[in-house]
Amino acid sequence: MRSILSILLLFVCSITYSQTTISGSVVDNNSQPIPGANVIVVGTSSGTSTDFDGNFTLTLDQNPPFTLQASSIGFGSVSEQVNENNQVINFILEEGTSLDEVVISASRTPERIFESPVTVERFGLKEIKNTASADFYDGLENLKGVDVNTNSLTFKAINTRGFATFANTRFMQLVDGMDNSTPALNFPIGNLVGMNETDVQSVELLPGAASALYGANAFNGILFMRSKSPFDHTGISGYYKQGITSQDAAGDNTYRDAGIRVAHKFSEKFAAKVNFGWLKGTDWVANNMQGKPGGGATRASVDYDGYNVYGDEVSTNIHDASGGLGVVPDVVVSRTGYNETDLTDYNAESVKADWGLYYRPWASDFEIQYVGKVGTGSTIYQGTNRYYIDNFTQQQHKIEVRNDNFFLRGYVVADKAGDSYDMVFTGININRAFKSDEDWFGDYISTYAGIELSGNPQGLTDEQKHAAARAVADNGRFAPGSTQFNNAFNRVIQDPDFSKGSQFKDASKYYHADGNYNFSHLWDAIEVQVGGSYRRYSLNSSGTIYTDYNEAIEYSEFGMYTQLQKQLELNESLKLKLTGSLRYDKSEFFDGFFSPRISAGLTVNENHNIRASYQTGFRNPTTQDLFIGLDAGRAILVGSAPTNLDRYVRTYDANDGNRYTQSGAAAYNNSYTQSSVLAFEAARKTGTPLAEASQLLRVGNSNIVEPEQVTSFEVGYRGKLNSTIIDLSLYYNKYKDFISGENVIAPLYGQVGDNALSVDAIDSDDYITYQTYTNSDADINSYGGSIGLSTKVLNGFDLGVNYTYTKQDFDQAAFPDFRTNFNTPEHKVKASFGKTDLFKNFGFNVAWRWSDDYYWQATFGDGDIPAYHTLDAQLNYRVPKIKSSFKVGATNILGDEYFTAIGTGYIGSMYYVSWTINNL
C-alpha cells in the first residue's frame, strides 16, 4: 500500500512539475498595448493571444527551456527564451510596414508582400478596424485599382481592370478557400452571404489573371477572405452598429448591423466557433425617369420606355396593328408602365451564420475541419432587367484536411431563389392582368381613329389625340396601392410563367473539390507545389432561368497545376526569386487549355523589389453563356451549348396571320445583326424602297461560344525610400475570343440572305430579337497601371495616396453589335489620412475617392456615368476596461449623390455609430 501511495505521489508531482505558466505583455515601441497579438511556443501549435490590454497568460504541458515568439500583423516578430516556470516576459514589437505583411494568395505559399511575384493588395486587421466605410467589404473600395459597383445597399460588385457588369463572371471570391459564387448566377454577390466583420483575419486581392493557380474563373481578379482560427482567437466578441441612410429619393431611413462571434479552444486538439450576423436597412431608391435611347425621352412621349418604369417595354406600331388604316399614324406606342417604387419595398436585409469544428488529432499543425455557412436576405440585382432578390438563401458545407504543407477540401454550394421576381415582368403582367396587350392597343387605336374619322370636332392636337387614346385604353387600370393592384401584384410575383408572372425559381448547386501539396519541407533545392480541382454543376431553375424544363442540367470541369519556385542569393545586396506555374483545365464541352505563368522578382538592398511576370488566363463560358433560356422582354437570352439551342422553343403569332414555331437555334443560324435591322427600318421610314433598303441587312448568325483567353504582361516595383512606401505596377492585357452578348434578329419565316421572305418578315415586324453569347472576332486589349504611396507625416499621422489608370483598346464602331462592358473610369485617385492614437485610445481616419467619368455598357441600359468624388470619415475611441471600442462614422459626408451604373439608385450618405466588444 505504501508503495502504491509513493508511486501516486510521484506521478502527481510529475504532473505538477510539467505544468509551465508564462505571463507577460506585448506592446509596441511607443509602449501602447497590442491586443490580439499571437504568442506561441516555437515549433509547436501551443499558444495564446493577448487580451484588450496587451496581456497574456500561457499554461502548457512542457518543461523549460523553450522559445516563445510574439507577433502581430503590422509588426515584426520577437522571440524570447523561457528558462523557468512562472517567468514574466514583456515583448516590445517594432512596427513594420505594409511591405512586411505576409500574403498567401500570390503563390499559394506564405511570403512577404514585398516579395510577391505579382500585384497583390491586402486589407488586414488594422485596415478593417480603421476603415471609414460602413463595413470592411465597402472599405475594399479604397484599395488601389479596385472599383466597387453599387447594385444595392447589400450587394456590391468588385471590379478590377475592367470588363465587368454587376454579373462579374470574370472575378472570383473565396471565403476560407470556398468559392461563394451563386450556383444560379455564376458570380459573387458581394458579402450578402459572406463573412462577419469580427471573424475576418485578412483580405487579399489579386487584380488581373490568376488562372495559372486558381483555374478558369480567376480570369480578371480574385478576392480571398480568411477567417480567424478558434485555436488562436477565442472568446466572445461582437458589434452593434446603428445609423441612417440618407437619399433624396428615399429620405432618411434606419440602418442596423449586428454580429457576434463565439469561439472556444477546448484543448490543444479541439476548437469550435459560431458566427451570426444581421443587417437591415432601406435600399437606394432607383427613380430614373429618363427614357431609354431609341424611345421617347419623357412620359409625355407616346413611345416612352423609362429606365425605372416597368410595363412600358410592351409597344407596337399602331399603324401596322390597325391593319394599315390611313387615319392611324405610323408611330410606335408603348403601354403605360409602373414606377419601380410601386413594385418593391426596397427592404435590404442580410442574415448569415456560420459554424466550424476544428480537430487536431496529434495537437500539431495537422487539422481536420468541418465548416458550414448559410445566408439569406433581400437585395436588388440588375442584369438584363431589375430583379428583387427576396428571401434568397445560399448555403455551403466544407470538409477540409490540412497542415502547413498540404490541404484537401471538398464542399457544396447550394442556393434557393426564395420569393425573388423580375420587376420588369411584374409591371408588364400587372398591366396584362388589367387588360391584354391586344385589347389595350385595340382601344387605343379605335379611340384615335374615331377622333380622326369624326372629323376631330374638338380640334385636338396630335399630342392631345394620343393622350385621349391612352386615357381610354388605361381606363380602369389598377392604381398602385389599390386592392386590385395588390391582388394582381401578389399573383404575378408568385407565378413562374413569364407570360403572366415574374417569379424566379431556382435550387441549383455545385460540388467542388481541390487540393494542394507543397514539397518544400522535403528538400531545399527548389520549392515544388502540385494541385488540382474538380467541379460539377447541377442547374435546377425549373425552366425560369435555364432550359432545365424537365430535369436538372449537369456538367463538370477539372484542372491540375504545378508551380516551381527558387530563390537565388546573387550577392549580399541582390536576391532573385523565380516562379513558374502551369495549369491544365478541361470542361466537358471544350478542349483543354494550358495556362502558364512565369515571374521574376529582384530584391535590391533589402528595401527595393522589381518584378516582372508573363501569364495567360482563360475562362470557360458560364452557366448562363451555355444554358440560359430567358425572355427578358426586350430580347430573348439564349445560351449556345449545343444541347441548349433546340430546347428553347416558342410559337409566335405573326402579322401575316400565321403562327410560326422557332427555336433558339435561329439566333445562331438564321439571323440578321440588330444594327443592320435598325438601319433598314430607319430607311423604310424615310420612304426607301424595300429592295434598296434590304441591301442594308447583314447576316448575324452568332458563332457558338468558346472559352475566352487573355495574355497578360506586368511589371512592378515595391520599395521603401526613407519613410515612404512605394508600390507601382503596369500591365498590358491582350484578349482572344472575348465573350460577351450580341443582339441579333431572327425572322419568323424565310432564310436570311434570301432577299425575299426573310426581308418581308423584317419589313412586317415578324421577327424575334435575341441576345446571343458569343466570341468577338475583334482585337480587344486593355492596359493601365497604378501607383500607391504611403508614409507617416506630422509626427505619426498615416497618409496614403494612390492613382490608377485603365484604358480599353477596342474599335466599337467596327463592331457595333458587340459589347465589351468595360465599365471602368480611365482615371481614379484615392487618399486616406488618419492616426490610430491621436491621443490615448483615440483615433480617426478620413478617406477620399475621385472617379473620372466613364461610359457604362450593359444589357439593362447604356449611358454616361458622370465623374464623382466622395469623402468618408470616422472617429474611434477605445475603452480597455470594458474591452470595447466605439466608432462614429459617415460615408459620402459631403452629400453629393452619385451613381456607378445606369438604372441603379443614386448613392446617398450613411451616418452611424458602432460599439465593438472584445474584437482583438
mmCIF file of N, CA and C in Angstrom, residues 342-386:
data_model
loop_
_atom_site.group_PDB
_atom_site.id
_atom_site.type_symbol
_atom_site.label_atom_id
_atom_site.label_comp_id
_atom_site.label_asym_id
_atom_site.label_seq_id
_atom_site.Cartn_x
_atom_site.Cartn_y
_atom_site.Cartn_z
ATOM 1 N N ASP A 342 -43.326 51.350 -57.107
ATOM 2 C CA ASP A 342 -44.607 50.681 -56.921
ATOM 3 C C ASP A 342 -44.453 49.166 -56.802
ATOM 4 N N LEU A 343 -43.268 48.654 -57.166
ATOM 5 C CA LEU A 343 -43.106 47.215 -57.350
ATOM 6 C C LEU A 343 -42.143 46.572 -56.363
ATOM 7 N N THR A 344 -41.599 47.336 -55.433
ATOM 8 C CA THR A 344 -40.717 46.788 -54.410
ATOM 9 C C THR A 344 -40.790 47.666 -53.177
ATOM 10 N N ASP A 345 -40.497 47.074 -52.015
ATOM 11 C CA ASP A 345 -40.484 47.865 -50.779
ATOM 12 C C ASP A 345 -39.081 48.326 -50.407
ATOM 13 N N TYR A 346 -38.083 47.983 -51.241
ATOM 14 C CA TYR A 346 -36.691 48.391 -51.029
ATOM 15 C C TYR A 346 -36.131 47.909 -49.689
ATOM 16 N N ASN A 347 -36.664 46.799 -49.197
ATOM 17 C CA ASN A 347 -36.098 46.210 -47.985
ATOM 18 C C ASN A 347 -34.752 45.583 -48.320
ATOM 19 N N ALA A 348 -33.707 46.016 -47.628
ATOM 20 C CA ALA A 348 -32.363 45.449 -47.793
ATOM 21 C C ALA A 348 -32.011 44.729 -46.501
ATOM 22 N N GLU A 349 -31.809 43.435 -46.593
ATOM 23 C CA GLU A 349 -31.579 42.667 -45.369
ATOM 24 C C GLU A 349 -30.625 41.517 -45.650
ATOM 25 N N SER A 350 -29.814 41.217 -44.662
ATOM 26 C CA SER A 350 -28.893 40.092 -44.753
ATOM 27 C C SER A 350 -28.843 39.397 -43.398
ATOM 28 N N VAL A 351 -29.085 38.101 -43.395
ATOM 29 C CA VAL A 351 -28.964 37.280 -42.185
ATOM 30 C C VAL A 351 -28.033 36.128 -42.541
ATOM 31 N N LYS A 352 -26.958 35.985 -41.786
ATOM 32 C CA LYS A 352 -25.999 34.935 -42.119
ATOM 33 C C LYS A 352 -25.419 34.320 -40.852
ATOM 34 N N ALA A 353 -25.091 33.057 -40.954
ATOM 35 C CA ALA A 353 -24.489 32.338 -39.842
ATOM 36 C C ALA A 353 -23.488 31.340 -40.401
ATOM 37 N N ASP A 354 -22.455 31.084 -39.620
ATOM 38 C CA ASP A 354 -21.525 30.021 -39.977
ATOM 39 C C ASP A 354 -20.996 29.380 -38.704
ATOM 40 N N TRP A 355 -20.500 28.184 -38.840
ATOM 41 C CA TRP A 355 -20.004 27.436 -37.696
ATOM 42 C C TRP A 355 -18.879 26.528 -38.179
ATOM 43 N N GLY A 356 -18.004 26.196 -37.266
ATOM 44 C CA GLY A 356 -16.877 25.355 -37.647
ATOM 45 C C GLY A 356 -16.405 24.497 -36.493
ATOM 46 N N LEU A 357 -16.040 23.259 -36.799
ATOM 47 C CA LEU A 357 -15.434 22.331 -35.853
ATOM 48 C C LEU A 357 -14.029 22.030 -36.352
ATOM 49 N N TYR A 358 -13.032 22.163 -35.476
ATOM 50 C CA TYR A 358 -11.627 22.048 -35.867
ATOM 51 C C TYR A 358 -10.949 21.041 -34.936
ATOM 52 N N TYR A 359 -10.371 20.013 -35.528
ATOM 53 C CA TYR A 359 -9.793 18.917 -34.747
ATOM 54 C C TYR A 359 -8.351 18.690 -35.175
ATOM 55 N N ARG A 360 -7.451 18.687 -34.189
ATOM 56 C CA ARG A 360 -6.041 18.415 -34.424
ATOM 57 C C ARG A 360 -5.682 17.145 -33.653
ATOM 58 N N PRO A 361 -5.769 15.991 -34.276
ATOM 59 C CA PRO A 361 -5.644 14.715 -33.546
ATOM 60 C C PRO A 361 -4.304 14.526 -32.858
ATOM 61 N N TRP A 362 -3.253 15.151 -33.373
ATOM 62 C CA TRP A 362 -1.931 14.991 -32.753
ATOM 63 C C TRP A 362 -1.432 16.300 -32.141
ATOM 64 N N ALA A 363 -2.365 17.248 -31.918
ATOM 65 C CA ALA A 363 -2.009 18.548 -31.325
ATOM 66 C C ALA A 363 -0.857 19.202 -32.075
ATOM 67 N N SER A 364 -0.867 19.037 -33.389
ATOM 68 C CA SER A 364 0.163 19.621 -34.243
ATOM 69 C C SER A 364 -0.524 20.482 -35.293
ATOM 70 N N ASP A 365 0.163 20.725 -36.409
ATOM 71 C CA ASP A 365 -0.436 21.558 -37.442
ATOM 72 C C ASP A 365 -1.432 20.785 -38.307
ATOM 73 N N PHE A 366 -1.518 19.455 -38.133
ATOM 74 C CA PHE A 366 -2.474 18.649 -38.891
ATOM 75 C C PHE A 366 -3.871 18.909 -38.338
ATOM 76 N N GLU A 367 -4.786 19.311 -39.231
ATOM 77 C CA GLU A 367 -6.102 19.745 -38.775
ATOM 78 C C GLU A 367 -7.184 19.213 -39.697
ATOM 79 N N ILE A 368 -8.301 18.811 -39.091
ATOM 80 C CA ILE A 368 -9.496 18.403 -39.826
ATOM 81 C C ILE A 368 -10.590 19.411 -39.508
ATOM 82 N N GLN A 369 -11.228 19.947 -40.543
ATOM 83 C CA GLN A 369 -12.231 20.988 -40.357
ATOM 84 C C GLN A 369 -13.560 20.567 -40.966
ATOM 85 N N TYR A 370 -14.622 20.943 -40.275
ATOM 86 C CA TYR A 370 -15.934 20.999 -40.916
ATOM 87 C C TYR A 370 -16.445 22.426 -40.738
ATOM 88 N N VAL A 371 -16.832 23.060 -41.840
ATOM 89 C CA VAL A 371 -17.340 24.427 -41.814
ATOM 90 C C VAL A 371 -18.670 24.463 -42.552
ATOM 91 N N GLY A 372 -19.653 25.078 -41.938
ATOM 92 C CA GLY A 372 -20.947 25.279 -42.579
ATOM 93 C C GLY A 372 -21.304 26.748 -42.615
ATOM 94 N N LYS A 373 -21.925 27.172 -43.672
ATOM 95 C CA LYS A 373 -22.355 28.565 -43.815
ATOM 96 C C LYS A 373 -23.762 28.592 -44.398
ATOM 97 N N VAL A 374 -24.566 29.519 -43.926
ATOM 98 C CA VAL A 374 -25.881 29.718 -44.513
ATOM 99 C C VAL A 374 -26.213 31.199 -44.440
ATOM 100 N N GLY A 375 -26.825 31.689 -45.476
ATOM 101 C CA GLY A 375 -27.203 33.100 -45.506
ATOM 102 C C GLY A 375 -28.508 33.285 -46.250
ATOM 103 N N THR A 376 -29.249 34.265 -45.831
ATOM 104 C CA THR A 376 -30.487 34.612 -46.523
ATOM 105 C C THR A 376 -30.607 36.121 -46.525
ATOM 106 N N GLY A 377 -31.406 36.640 -47.412
ATOM 107 C CA GLY A 377 -31.539 38.087 -47.440
ATOM 108 C C GLY A 377 -32.380 38.580 -48.590
ATOM 109 N N SER A 378 -32.461 39.896 -48.643
ATOM 110 C CA SER A 378 -33.206 40.572 -49.696
ATOM 111 C C SER A 378 -32.338 41.680 -50.253
ATOM 112 N N THR A 379 -32.282 41.778 -51.564
ATOM 113 C CA THR A 379 -31.459 42.785 -52.210
ATOM 114 C C THR A 379 -31.993 43.024 -53.610
ATOM 115 N N ILE A 380 -31.391 43.937 -54.329
ATOM 116 C CA ILE A 380 -31.761 44.203 -55.722
ATOM 117 C C ILE A 380 -30.573 43.878 -56.609
ATOM 118 N N TYR A 381 -30.845 43.140 -57.659
ATOM 119 C CA TYR A 381 -29.814 42.798 -58.640
ATOM 120 C C TYR A 381 -30.236 43.335 -60.001
ATOM 121 N N GLN A 382 -29.293 43.928 -60.682
ATOM 122 C CA GLN A 382 -29.556 44.468 -62.011
ATOM 123 C C GLN A 382 -28.772 43.683 -63.047
ATOM 124 N N GLY A 383 -29.490 42.983 -63.890
ATOM 125 C CA GLY A 383 -28.891 42.275 -65.013
ATOM 126 C C GLY A 383 -29.513 42.796 -66.291
ATOM 127 N N THR A 384 -30.106 41.902 -67.080
ATOM 128 C CA THR A 384 -30.848 42.348 -68.249
ATOM 129 C C THR A 384 -32.045 43.182 -67.817
ATOM 130 N N ASN A 385 -32.670 42.796 -66.717
ATOM 131 C CA ASN A 385 -33.746 43.558 -66.086
ATOM 132 C C ASN A 385 -33.339 43.887 -64.656
ATOM 133 N N ARG A 386 -34.259 44.495 -63.909
ATOM 134 C CA ARG A 386 -34.053 44.740 -62.480
ATOM 135 C C ARG A 386 -34.822 43.663 -61.718
#
